[in-house]
JSON list of C-alpha atoms and ligand atoms in Angstrom, two decimals:
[
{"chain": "A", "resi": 8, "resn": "UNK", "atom": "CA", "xyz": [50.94, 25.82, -54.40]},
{"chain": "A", "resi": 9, "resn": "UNK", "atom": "CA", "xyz": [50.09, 25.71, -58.13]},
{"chain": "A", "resi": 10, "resn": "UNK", "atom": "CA", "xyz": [46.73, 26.93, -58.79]},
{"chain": "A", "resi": 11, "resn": "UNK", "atom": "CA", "xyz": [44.86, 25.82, -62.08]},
{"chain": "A", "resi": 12, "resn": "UNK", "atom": "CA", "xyz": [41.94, 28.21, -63.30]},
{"chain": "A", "resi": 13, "resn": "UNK", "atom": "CA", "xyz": [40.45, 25.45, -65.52]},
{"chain": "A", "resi": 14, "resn": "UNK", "atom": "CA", "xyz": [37.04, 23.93, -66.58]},
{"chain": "A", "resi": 15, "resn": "UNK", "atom": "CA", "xyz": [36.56, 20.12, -66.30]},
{"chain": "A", "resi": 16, "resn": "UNK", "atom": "CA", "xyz": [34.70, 20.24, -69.47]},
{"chain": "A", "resi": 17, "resn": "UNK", "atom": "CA", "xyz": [37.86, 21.20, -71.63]},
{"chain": "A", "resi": 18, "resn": "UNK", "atom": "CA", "xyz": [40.19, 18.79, -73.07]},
{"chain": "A", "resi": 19, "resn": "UNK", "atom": "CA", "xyz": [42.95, 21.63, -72.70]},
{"chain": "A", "resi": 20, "resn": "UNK", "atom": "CA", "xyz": [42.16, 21.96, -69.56]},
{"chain": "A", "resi": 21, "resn": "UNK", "atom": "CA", "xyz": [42.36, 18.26, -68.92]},
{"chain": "A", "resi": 22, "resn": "UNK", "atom": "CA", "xyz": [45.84, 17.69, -70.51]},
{"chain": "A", "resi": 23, "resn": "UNK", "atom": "CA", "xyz": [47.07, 20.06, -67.05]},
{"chain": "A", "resi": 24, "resn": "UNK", "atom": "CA", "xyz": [45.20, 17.69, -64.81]},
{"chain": "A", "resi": 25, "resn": "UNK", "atom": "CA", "xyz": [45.96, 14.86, -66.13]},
{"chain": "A", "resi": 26, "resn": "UNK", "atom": "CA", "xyz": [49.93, 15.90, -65.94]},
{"chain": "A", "resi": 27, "resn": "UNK", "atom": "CA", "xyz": [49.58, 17.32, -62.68]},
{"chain": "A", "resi": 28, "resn": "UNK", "atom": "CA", "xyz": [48.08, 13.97, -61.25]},
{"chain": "A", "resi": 29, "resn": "UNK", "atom": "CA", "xyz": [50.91, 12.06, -63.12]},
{"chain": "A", "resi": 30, "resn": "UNK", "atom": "CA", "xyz": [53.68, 13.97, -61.56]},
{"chain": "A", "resi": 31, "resn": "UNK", "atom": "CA", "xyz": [51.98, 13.64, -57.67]},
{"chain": "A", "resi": 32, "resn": "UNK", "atom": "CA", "xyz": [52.29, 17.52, -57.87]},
{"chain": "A", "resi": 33, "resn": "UNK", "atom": "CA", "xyz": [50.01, 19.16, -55.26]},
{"chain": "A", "resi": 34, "resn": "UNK", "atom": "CA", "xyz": [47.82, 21.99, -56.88]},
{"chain": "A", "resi": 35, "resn": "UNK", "atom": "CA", "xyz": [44.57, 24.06, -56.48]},
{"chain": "A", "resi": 36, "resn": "UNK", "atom": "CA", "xyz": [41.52, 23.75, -59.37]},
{"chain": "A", "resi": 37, "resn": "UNK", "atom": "CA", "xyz": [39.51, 26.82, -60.00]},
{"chain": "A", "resi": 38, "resn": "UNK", "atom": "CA", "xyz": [36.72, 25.69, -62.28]},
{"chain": "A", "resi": 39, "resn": "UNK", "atom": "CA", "xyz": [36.35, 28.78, -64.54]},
{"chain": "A", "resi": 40, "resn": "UNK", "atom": "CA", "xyz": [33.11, 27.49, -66.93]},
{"chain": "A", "resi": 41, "resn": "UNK", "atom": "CA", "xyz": [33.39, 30.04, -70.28]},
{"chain": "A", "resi": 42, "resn": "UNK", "atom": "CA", "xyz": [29.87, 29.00, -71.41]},
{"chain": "A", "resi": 43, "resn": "UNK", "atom": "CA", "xyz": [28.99, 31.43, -68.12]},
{"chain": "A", "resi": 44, "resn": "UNK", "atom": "CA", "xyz": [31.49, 33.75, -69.26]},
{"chain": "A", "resi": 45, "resn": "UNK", "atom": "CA", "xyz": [34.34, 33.63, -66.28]},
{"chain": "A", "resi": 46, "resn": "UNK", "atom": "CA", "xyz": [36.78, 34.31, -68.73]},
{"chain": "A", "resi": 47, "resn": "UNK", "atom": "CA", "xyz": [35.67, 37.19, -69.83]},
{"chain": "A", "resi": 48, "resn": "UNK", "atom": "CA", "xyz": [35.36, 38.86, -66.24]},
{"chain": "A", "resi": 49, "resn": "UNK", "atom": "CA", "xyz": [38.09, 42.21, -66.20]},
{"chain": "A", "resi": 50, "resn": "UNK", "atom": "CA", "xyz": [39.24, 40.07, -63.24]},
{"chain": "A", "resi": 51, "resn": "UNK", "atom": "CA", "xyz": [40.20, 37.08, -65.37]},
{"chain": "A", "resi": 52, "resn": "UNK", "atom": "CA", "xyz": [41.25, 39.28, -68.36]},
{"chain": "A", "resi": 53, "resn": "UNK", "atom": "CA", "xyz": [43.57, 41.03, -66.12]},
{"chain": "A", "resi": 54, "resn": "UNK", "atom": "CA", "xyz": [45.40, 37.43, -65.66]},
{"chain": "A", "resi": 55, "resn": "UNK", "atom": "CA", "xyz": [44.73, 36.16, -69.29]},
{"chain": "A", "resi": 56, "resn": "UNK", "atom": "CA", "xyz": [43.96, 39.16, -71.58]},
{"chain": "A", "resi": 57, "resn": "UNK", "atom": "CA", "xyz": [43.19, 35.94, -74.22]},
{"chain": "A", "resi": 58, "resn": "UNK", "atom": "CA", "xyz": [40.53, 35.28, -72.19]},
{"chain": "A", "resi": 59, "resn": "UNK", "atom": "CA", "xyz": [41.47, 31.14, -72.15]},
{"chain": "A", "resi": 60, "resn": "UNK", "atom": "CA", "xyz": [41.78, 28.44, -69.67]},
{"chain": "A", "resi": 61, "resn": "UNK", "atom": "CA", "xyz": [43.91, 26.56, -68.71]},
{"chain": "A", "resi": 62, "resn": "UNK", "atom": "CA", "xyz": [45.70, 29.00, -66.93]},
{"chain": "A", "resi": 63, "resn": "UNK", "atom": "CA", "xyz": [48.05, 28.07, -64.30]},
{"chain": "A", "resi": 64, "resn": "UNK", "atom": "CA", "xyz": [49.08, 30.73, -61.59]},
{"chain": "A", "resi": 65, "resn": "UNK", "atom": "CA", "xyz": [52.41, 29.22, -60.44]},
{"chain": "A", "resi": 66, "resn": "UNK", "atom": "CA", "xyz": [52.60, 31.91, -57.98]},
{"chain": "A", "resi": 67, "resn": "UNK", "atom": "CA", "xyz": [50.45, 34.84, -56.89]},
{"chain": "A", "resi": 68, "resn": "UNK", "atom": "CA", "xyz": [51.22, 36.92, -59.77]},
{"chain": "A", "resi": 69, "resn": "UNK", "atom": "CA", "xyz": [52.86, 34.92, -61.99]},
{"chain": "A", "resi": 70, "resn": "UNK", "atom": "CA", "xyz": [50.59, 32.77, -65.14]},
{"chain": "A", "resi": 71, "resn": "UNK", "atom": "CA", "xyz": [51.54, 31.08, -67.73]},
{"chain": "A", "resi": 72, "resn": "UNK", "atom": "CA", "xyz": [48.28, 30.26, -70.62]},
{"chain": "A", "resi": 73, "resn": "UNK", "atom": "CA", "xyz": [48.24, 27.86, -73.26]},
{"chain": "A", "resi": 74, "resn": "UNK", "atom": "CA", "xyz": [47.95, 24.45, -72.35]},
{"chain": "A", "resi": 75, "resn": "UNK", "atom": "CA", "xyz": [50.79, 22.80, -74.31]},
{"chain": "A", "resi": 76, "resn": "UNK", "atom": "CA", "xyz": [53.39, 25.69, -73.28]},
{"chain": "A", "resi": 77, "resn": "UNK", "atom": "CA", "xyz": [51.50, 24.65, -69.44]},
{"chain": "A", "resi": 78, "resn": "UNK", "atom": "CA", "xyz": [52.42, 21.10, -69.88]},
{"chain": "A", "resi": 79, "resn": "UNK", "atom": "CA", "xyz": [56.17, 21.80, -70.96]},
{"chain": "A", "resi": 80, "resn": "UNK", "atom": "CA", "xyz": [56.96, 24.09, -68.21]},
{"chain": "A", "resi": 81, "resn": "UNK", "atom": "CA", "xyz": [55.52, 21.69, -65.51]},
{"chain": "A", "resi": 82, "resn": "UNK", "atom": "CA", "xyz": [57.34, 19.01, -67.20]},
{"chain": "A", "resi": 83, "resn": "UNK", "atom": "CA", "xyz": [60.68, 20.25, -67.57]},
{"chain": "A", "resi": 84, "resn": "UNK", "atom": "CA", "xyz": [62.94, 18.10, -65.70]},
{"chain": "A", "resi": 85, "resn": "UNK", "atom": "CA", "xyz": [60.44, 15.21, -65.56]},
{"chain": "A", "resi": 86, "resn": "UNK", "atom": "CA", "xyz": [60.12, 12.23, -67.36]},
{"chain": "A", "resi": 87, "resn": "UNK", "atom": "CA", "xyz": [57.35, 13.60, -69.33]},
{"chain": "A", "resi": 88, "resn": "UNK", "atom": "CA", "xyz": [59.72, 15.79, -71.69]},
{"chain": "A", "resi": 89, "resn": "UNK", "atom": "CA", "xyz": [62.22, 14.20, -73.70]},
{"chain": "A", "resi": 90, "resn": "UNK", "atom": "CA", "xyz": [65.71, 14.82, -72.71]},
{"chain": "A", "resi": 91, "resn": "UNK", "atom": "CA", "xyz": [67.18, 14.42, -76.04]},
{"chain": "A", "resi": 92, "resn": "UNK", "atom": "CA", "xyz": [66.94, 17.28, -78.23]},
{"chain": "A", "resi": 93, "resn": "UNK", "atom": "CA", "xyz": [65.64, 15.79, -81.16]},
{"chain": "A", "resi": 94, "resn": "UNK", "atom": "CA", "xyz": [62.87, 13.60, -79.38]},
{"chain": "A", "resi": 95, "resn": "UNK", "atom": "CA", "xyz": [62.46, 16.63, -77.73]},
{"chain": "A", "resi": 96, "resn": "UNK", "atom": "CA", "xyz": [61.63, 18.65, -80.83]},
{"chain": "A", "resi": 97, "resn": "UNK", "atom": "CA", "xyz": [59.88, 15.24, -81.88]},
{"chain": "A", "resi": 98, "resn": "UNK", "atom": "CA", "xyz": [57.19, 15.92, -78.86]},
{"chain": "A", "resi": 99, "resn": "UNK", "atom": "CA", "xyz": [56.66, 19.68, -79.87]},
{"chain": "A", "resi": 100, "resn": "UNK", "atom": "CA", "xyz": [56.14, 19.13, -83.33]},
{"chain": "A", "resi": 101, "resn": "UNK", "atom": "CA", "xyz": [53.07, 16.59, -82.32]},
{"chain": "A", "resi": 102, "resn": "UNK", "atom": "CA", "xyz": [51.77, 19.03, -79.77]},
{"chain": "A", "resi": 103, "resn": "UNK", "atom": "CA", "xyz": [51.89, 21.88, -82.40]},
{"chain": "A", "resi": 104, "resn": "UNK", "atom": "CA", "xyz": [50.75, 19.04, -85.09]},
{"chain": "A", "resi": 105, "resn": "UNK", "atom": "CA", "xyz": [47.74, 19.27, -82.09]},
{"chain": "A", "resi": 106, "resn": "UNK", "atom": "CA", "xyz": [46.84, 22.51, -82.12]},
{"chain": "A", "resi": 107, "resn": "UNK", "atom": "CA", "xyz": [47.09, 23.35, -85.92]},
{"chain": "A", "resi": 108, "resn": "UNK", "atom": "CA", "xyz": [45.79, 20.20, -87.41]},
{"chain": "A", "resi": 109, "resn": "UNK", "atom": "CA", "xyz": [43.67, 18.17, -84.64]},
{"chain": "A", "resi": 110, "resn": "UNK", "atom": "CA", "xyz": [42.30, 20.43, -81.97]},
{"chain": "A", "resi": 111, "resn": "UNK", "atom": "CA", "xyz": [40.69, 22.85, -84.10]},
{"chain": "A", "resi": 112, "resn": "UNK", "atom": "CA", "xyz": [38.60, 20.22, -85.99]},
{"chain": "A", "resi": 113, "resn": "UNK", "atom": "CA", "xyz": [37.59, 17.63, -83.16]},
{"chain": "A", "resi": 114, "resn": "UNK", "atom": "CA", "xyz": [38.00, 19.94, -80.02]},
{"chain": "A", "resi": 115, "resn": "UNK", "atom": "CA", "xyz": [35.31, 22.33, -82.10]},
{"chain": "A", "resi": 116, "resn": "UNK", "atom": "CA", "xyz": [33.06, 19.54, -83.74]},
{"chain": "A", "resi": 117, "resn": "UNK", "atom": "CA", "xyz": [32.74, 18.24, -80.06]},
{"chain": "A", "resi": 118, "resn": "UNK", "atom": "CA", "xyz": [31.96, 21.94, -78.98]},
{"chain": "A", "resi": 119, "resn": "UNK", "atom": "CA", "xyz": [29.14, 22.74, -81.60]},
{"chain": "A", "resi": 120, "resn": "UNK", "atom": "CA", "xyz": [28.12, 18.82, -80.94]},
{"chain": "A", "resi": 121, "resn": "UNK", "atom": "CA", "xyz": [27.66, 18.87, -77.54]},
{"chain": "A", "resi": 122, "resn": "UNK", "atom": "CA", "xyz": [27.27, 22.71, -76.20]},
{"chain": "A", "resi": 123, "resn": "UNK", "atom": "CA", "xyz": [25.22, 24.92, -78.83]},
{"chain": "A", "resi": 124, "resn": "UNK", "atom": "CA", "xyz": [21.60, 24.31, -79.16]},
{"chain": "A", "resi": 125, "resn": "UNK", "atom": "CA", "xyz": [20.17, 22.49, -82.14]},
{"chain": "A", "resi": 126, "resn": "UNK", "atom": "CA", "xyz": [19.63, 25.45, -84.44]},
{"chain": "A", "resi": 127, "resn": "UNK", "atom": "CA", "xyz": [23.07, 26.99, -84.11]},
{"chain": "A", "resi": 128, "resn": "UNK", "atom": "CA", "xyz": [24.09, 28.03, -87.75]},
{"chain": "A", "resi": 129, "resn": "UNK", "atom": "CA", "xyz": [27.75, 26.94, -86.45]},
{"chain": "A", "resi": 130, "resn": "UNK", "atom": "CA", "xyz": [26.42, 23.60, -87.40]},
{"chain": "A", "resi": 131, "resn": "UNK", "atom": "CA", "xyz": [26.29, 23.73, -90.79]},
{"chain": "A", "resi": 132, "resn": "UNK", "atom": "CA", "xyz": [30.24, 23.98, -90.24]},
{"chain": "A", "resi": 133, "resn": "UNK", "atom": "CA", "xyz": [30.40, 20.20, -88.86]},
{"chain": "A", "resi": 134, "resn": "UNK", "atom": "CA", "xyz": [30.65, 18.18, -91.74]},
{"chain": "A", "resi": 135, "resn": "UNK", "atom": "CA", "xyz": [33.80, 20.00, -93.20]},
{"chain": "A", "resi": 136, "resn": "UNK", "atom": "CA", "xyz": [35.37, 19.89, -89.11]},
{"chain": "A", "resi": 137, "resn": "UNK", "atom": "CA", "xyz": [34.84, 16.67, -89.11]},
{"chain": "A", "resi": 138, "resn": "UNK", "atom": "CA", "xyz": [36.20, 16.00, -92.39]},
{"chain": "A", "resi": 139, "resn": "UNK", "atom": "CA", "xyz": [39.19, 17.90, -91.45]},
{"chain": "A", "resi": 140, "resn": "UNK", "atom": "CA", "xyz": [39.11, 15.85, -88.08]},
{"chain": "A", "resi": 141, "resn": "UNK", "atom": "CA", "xyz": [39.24, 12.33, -89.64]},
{"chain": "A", "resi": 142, "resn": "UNK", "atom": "CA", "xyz": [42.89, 14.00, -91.54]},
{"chain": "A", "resi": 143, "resn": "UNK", "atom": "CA", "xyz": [44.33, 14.69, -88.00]},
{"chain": "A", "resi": 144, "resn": "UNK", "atom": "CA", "xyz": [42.95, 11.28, -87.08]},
{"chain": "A", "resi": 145, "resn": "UNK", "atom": "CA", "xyz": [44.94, 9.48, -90.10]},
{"chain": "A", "resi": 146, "resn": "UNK", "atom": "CA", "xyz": [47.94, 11.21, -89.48]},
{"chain": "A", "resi": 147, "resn": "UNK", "atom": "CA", "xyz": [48.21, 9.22, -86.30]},
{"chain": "A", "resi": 148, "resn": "UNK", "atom": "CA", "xyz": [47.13, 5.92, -87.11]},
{"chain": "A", "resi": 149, "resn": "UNK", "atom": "CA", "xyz": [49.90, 6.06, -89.82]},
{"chain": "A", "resi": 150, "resn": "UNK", "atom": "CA", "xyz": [52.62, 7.30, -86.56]},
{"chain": "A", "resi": 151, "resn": "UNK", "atom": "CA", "xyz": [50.70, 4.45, -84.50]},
{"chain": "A", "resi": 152, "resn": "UNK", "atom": "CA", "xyz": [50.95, 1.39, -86.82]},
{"chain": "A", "resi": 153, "resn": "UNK", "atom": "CA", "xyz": [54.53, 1.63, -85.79]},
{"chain": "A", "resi": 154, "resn": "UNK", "atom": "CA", "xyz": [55.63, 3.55, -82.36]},
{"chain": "A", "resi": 155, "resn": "UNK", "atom": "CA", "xyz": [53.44, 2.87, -79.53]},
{"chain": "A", "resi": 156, "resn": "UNK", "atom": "CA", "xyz": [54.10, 6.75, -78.19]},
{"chain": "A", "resi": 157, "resn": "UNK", "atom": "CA", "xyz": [54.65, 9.68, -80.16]},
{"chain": "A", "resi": 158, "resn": "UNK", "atom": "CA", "xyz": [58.15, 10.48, -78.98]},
{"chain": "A", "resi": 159, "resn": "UNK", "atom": "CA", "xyz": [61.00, 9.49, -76.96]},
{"chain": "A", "resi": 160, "resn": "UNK", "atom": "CA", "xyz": [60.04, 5.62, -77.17]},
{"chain": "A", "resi": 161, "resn": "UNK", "atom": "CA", "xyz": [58.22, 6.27, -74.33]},
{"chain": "A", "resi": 162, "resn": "UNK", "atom": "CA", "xyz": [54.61, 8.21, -72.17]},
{"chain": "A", "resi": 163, "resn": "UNK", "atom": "CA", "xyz": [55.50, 12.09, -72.68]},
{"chain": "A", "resi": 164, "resn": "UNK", "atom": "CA", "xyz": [53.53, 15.39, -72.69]},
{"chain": "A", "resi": 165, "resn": "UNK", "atom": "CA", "xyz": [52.71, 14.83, -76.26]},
{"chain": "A", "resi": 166, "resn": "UNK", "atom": "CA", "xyz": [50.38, 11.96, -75.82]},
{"chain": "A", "resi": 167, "resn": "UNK", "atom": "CA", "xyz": [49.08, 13.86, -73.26]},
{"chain": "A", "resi": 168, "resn": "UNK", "atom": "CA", "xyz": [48.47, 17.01, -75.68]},
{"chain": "A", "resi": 169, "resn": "UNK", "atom": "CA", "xyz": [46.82, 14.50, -78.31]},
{"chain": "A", "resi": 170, "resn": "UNK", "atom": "CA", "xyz": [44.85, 12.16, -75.41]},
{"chain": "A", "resi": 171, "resn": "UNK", "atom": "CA", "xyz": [42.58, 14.73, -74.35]},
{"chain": "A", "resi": 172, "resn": "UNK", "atom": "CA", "xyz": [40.54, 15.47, -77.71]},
{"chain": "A", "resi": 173, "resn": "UNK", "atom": "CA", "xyz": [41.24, 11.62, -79.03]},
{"chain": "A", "resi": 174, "resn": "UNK", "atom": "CA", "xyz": [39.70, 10.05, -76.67]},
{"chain": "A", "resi": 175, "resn": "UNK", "atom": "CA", "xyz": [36.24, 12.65, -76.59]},
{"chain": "A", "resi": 176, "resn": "UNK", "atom": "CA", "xyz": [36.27, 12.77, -80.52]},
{"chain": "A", "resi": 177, "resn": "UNK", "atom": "CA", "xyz": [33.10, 10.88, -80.48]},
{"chain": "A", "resi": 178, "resn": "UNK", "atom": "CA", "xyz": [31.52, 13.58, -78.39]},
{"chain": "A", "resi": 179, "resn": "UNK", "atom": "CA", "xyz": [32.08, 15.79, -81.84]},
{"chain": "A", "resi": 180, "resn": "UNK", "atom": "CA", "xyz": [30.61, 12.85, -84.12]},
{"chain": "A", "resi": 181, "resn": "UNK", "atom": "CA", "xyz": [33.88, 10.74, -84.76]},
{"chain": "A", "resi": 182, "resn": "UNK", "atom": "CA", "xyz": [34.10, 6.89, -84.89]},
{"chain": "A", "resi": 183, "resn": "UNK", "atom": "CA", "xyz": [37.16, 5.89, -84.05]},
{"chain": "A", "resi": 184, "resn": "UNK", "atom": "CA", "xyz": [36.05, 1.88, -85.11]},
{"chain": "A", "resi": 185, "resn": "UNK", "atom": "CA", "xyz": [38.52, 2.21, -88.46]},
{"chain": "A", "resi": 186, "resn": "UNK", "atom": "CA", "xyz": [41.53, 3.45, -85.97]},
{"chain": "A", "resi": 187, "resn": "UNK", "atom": "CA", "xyz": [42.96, 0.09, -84.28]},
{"chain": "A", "resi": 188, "resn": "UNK", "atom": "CA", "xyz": [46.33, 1.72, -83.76]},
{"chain": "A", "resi": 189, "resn": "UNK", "atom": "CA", "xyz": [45.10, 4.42, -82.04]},
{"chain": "A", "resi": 190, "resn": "UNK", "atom": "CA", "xyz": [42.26, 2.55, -79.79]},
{"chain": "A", "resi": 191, "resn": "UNK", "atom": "CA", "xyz": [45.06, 0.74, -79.04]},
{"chain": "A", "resi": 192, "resn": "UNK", "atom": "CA", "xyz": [47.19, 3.77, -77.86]},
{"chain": "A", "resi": 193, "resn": "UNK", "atom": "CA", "xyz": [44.21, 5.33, -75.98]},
{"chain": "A", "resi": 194, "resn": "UNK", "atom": "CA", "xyz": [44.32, 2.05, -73.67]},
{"chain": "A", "resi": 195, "resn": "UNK", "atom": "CA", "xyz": [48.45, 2.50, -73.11]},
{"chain": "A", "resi": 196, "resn": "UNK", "atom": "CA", "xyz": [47.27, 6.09, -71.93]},
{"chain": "A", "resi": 197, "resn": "UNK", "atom": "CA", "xyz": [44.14, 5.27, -69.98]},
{"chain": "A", "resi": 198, "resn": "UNK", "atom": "CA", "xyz": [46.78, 2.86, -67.85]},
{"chain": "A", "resi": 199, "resn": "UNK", "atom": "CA", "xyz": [49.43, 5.46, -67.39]},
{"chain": "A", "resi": 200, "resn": "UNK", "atom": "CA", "xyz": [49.32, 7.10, -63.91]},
{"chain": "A", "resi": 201, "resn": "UNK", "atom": "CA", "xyz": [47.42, 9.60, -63.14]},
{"chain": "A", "resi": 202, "resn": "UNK", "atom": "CA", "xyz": [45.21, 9.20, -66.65]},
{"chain": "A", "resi": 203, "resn": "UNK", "atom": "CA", "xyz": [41.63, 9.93, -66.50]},
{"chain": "A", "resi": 204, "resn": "UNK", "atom": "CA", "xyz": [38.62, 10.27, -69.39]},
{"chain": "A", "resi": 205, "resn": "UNK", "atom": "CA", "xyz": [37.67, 13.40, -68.94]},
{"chain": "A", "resi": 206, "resn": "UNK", "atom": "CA", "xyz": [34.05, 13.94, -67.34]},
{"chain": "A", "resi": 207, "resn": "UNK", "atom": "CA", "xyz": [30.78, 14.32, -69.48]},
{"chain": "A", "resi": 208, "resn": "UNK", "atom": "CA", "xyz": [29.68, 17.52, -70.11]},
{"chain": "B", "resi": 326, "resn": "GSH", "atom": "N1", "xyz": [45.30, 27.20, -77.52]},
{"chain": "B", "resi": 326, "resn": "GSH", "atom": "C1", "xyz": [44.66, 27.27, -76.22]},
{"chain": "B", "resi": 326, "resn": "GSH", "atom": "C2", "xyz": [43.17, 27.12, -76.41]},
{"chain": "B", "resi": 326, "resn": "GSH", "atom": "C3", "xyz": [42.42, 27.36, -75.11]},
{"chain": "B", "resi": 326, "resn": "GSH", "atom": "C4", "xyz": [40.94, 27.41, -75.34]},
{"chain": "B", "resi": 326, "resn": "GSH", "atom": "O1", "xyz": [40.42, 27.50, -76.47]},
{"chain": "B", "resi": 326, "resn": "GSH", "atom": "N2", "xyz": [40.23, 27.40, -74.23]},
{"chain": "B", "resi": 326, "resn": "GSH", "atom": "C5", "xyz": [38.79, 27.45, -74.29]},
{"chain": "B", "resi": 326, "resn": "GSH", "atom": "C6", "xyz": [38.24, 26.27, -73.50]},
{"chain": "B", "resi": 326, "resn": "GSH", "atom": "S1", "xyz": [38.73, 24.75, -74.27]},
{"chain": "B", "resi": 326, "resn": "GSH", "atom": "C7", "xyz": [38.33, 28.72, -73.65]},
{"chain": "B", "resi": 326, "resn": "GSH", "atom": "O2", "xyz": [38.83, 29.13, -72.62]},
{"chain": "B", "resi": 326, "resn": "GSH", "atom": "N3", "xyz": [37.33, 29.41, -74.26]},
{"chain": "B", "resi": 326, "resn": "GSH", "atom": "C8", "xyz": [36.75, 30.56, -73.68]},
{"chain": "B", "resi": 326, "resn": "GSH", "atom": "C9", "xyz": [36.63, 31.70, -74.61]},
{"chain": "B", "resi": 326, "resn": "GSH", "atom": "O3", "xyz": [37.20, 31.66, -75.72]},
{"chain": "B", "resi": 326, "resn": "GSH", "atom": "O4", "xyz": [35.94, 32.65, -74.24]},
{"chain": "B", "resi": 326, "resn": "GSH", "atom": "C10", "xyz": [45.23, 26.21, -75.30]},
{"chain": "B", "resi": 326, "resn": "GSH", "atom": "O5", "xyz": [45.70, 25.17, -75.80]},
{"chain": "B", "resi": 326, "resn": "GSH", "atom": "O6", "xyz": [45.22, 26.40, -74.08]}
]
């Protein structure tokens, strides 16, 4: 069985479950919570010398770490990944468009936000994050206002990769009230199988 070494908390980590529960694709969760350092353990570093979750084991032995590369190899063959080789590459251009451009403005805003104390000097960096965030934000009203899914016409692995931080940004400060489009594509998700907000911290 597929084993996930993940932490509830973590919108990468999310993007696995939700995909898992999508698929009806029996698997394992090993909550792995970094703020107590369990990825940083020489066991875990021995499976992930990155020292990240989501890490999927998809046999003993054998893991595979970063959570958009996760949610291409469990949806090969699936529904979830384009066949067509242009909406394909359409899907990992938003899902690298997520981890370049969105994830490491909202994904950290929410982090300093909601997990460092109130005197962190990492705060001082969330005006220019979020700044940076409402960009990423932008980018996909403007896709939005006119395809109701980011590629192949239909649900794929790359509104999964850009559900799980969208839909917490207000956990990092963000209003989403001047994003219609995107509200609007958040409820498409939310009634997708297997879709699921992710759980307060
Ligand atoms: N690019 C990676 C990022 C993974 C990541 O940053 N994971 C965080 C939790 S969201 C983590 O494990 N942090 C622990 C640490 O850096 O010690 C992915 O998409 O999987």
């Amino acid at each position: 069985m597929l084993t996930v070494h993940g932490m509830s908390a973590s919108g990468n980590c999310h993007k696995v479950r939700m995909l898992l529960e999508y698929l009806r694709q029996p698997y394992r969760w090993i909550e792995t919570d970094t703020m107590k350092g369990m990825t940083r353990t020489p066991e875990f570093l021995a499976r992930n010398p990155n020292g990240k979750v989501p890490l999927l084991e998809i046999e003993p032995g054998r893991y595979l770490a970063e959570s958009n590369a996760i949610l291409c190899y469990l949806a090969d063959g699936t529904d979830m990944l384009p066949e067509d080789r242009y909406q394909r590459a359409l899907a990992l251009q938003w899902m690298f468009f997520e981890q370049y451009s969105h994830e490491p403005y909202i994904a950290v805003a929410r982090y300093i936000a909601l997990f460092l104390p109130e005197d962190d000097a990492r705060r001082a960096d969330l005006p220019r994050l979020r700044d940076r965030g409402q960009q990423a934000l932008k980018v996909m009203e403007g896709h939005l206002e006119g395809a109701d899914w980011f590629a192949g016409g239909r649900y794929s692995v790359a509104d999964i990769a850009l559900f799980a931080y969208t839909h917490a940004a207000a956990g990092g400060g963000f209003d989403l009230a001047g994003y219609p489009a995107l509200r609007r594509w958040l409820d498409r998700v939310r009634a997708e199988p297997g879709a699921s907000d992710m759980p307060s911290p």
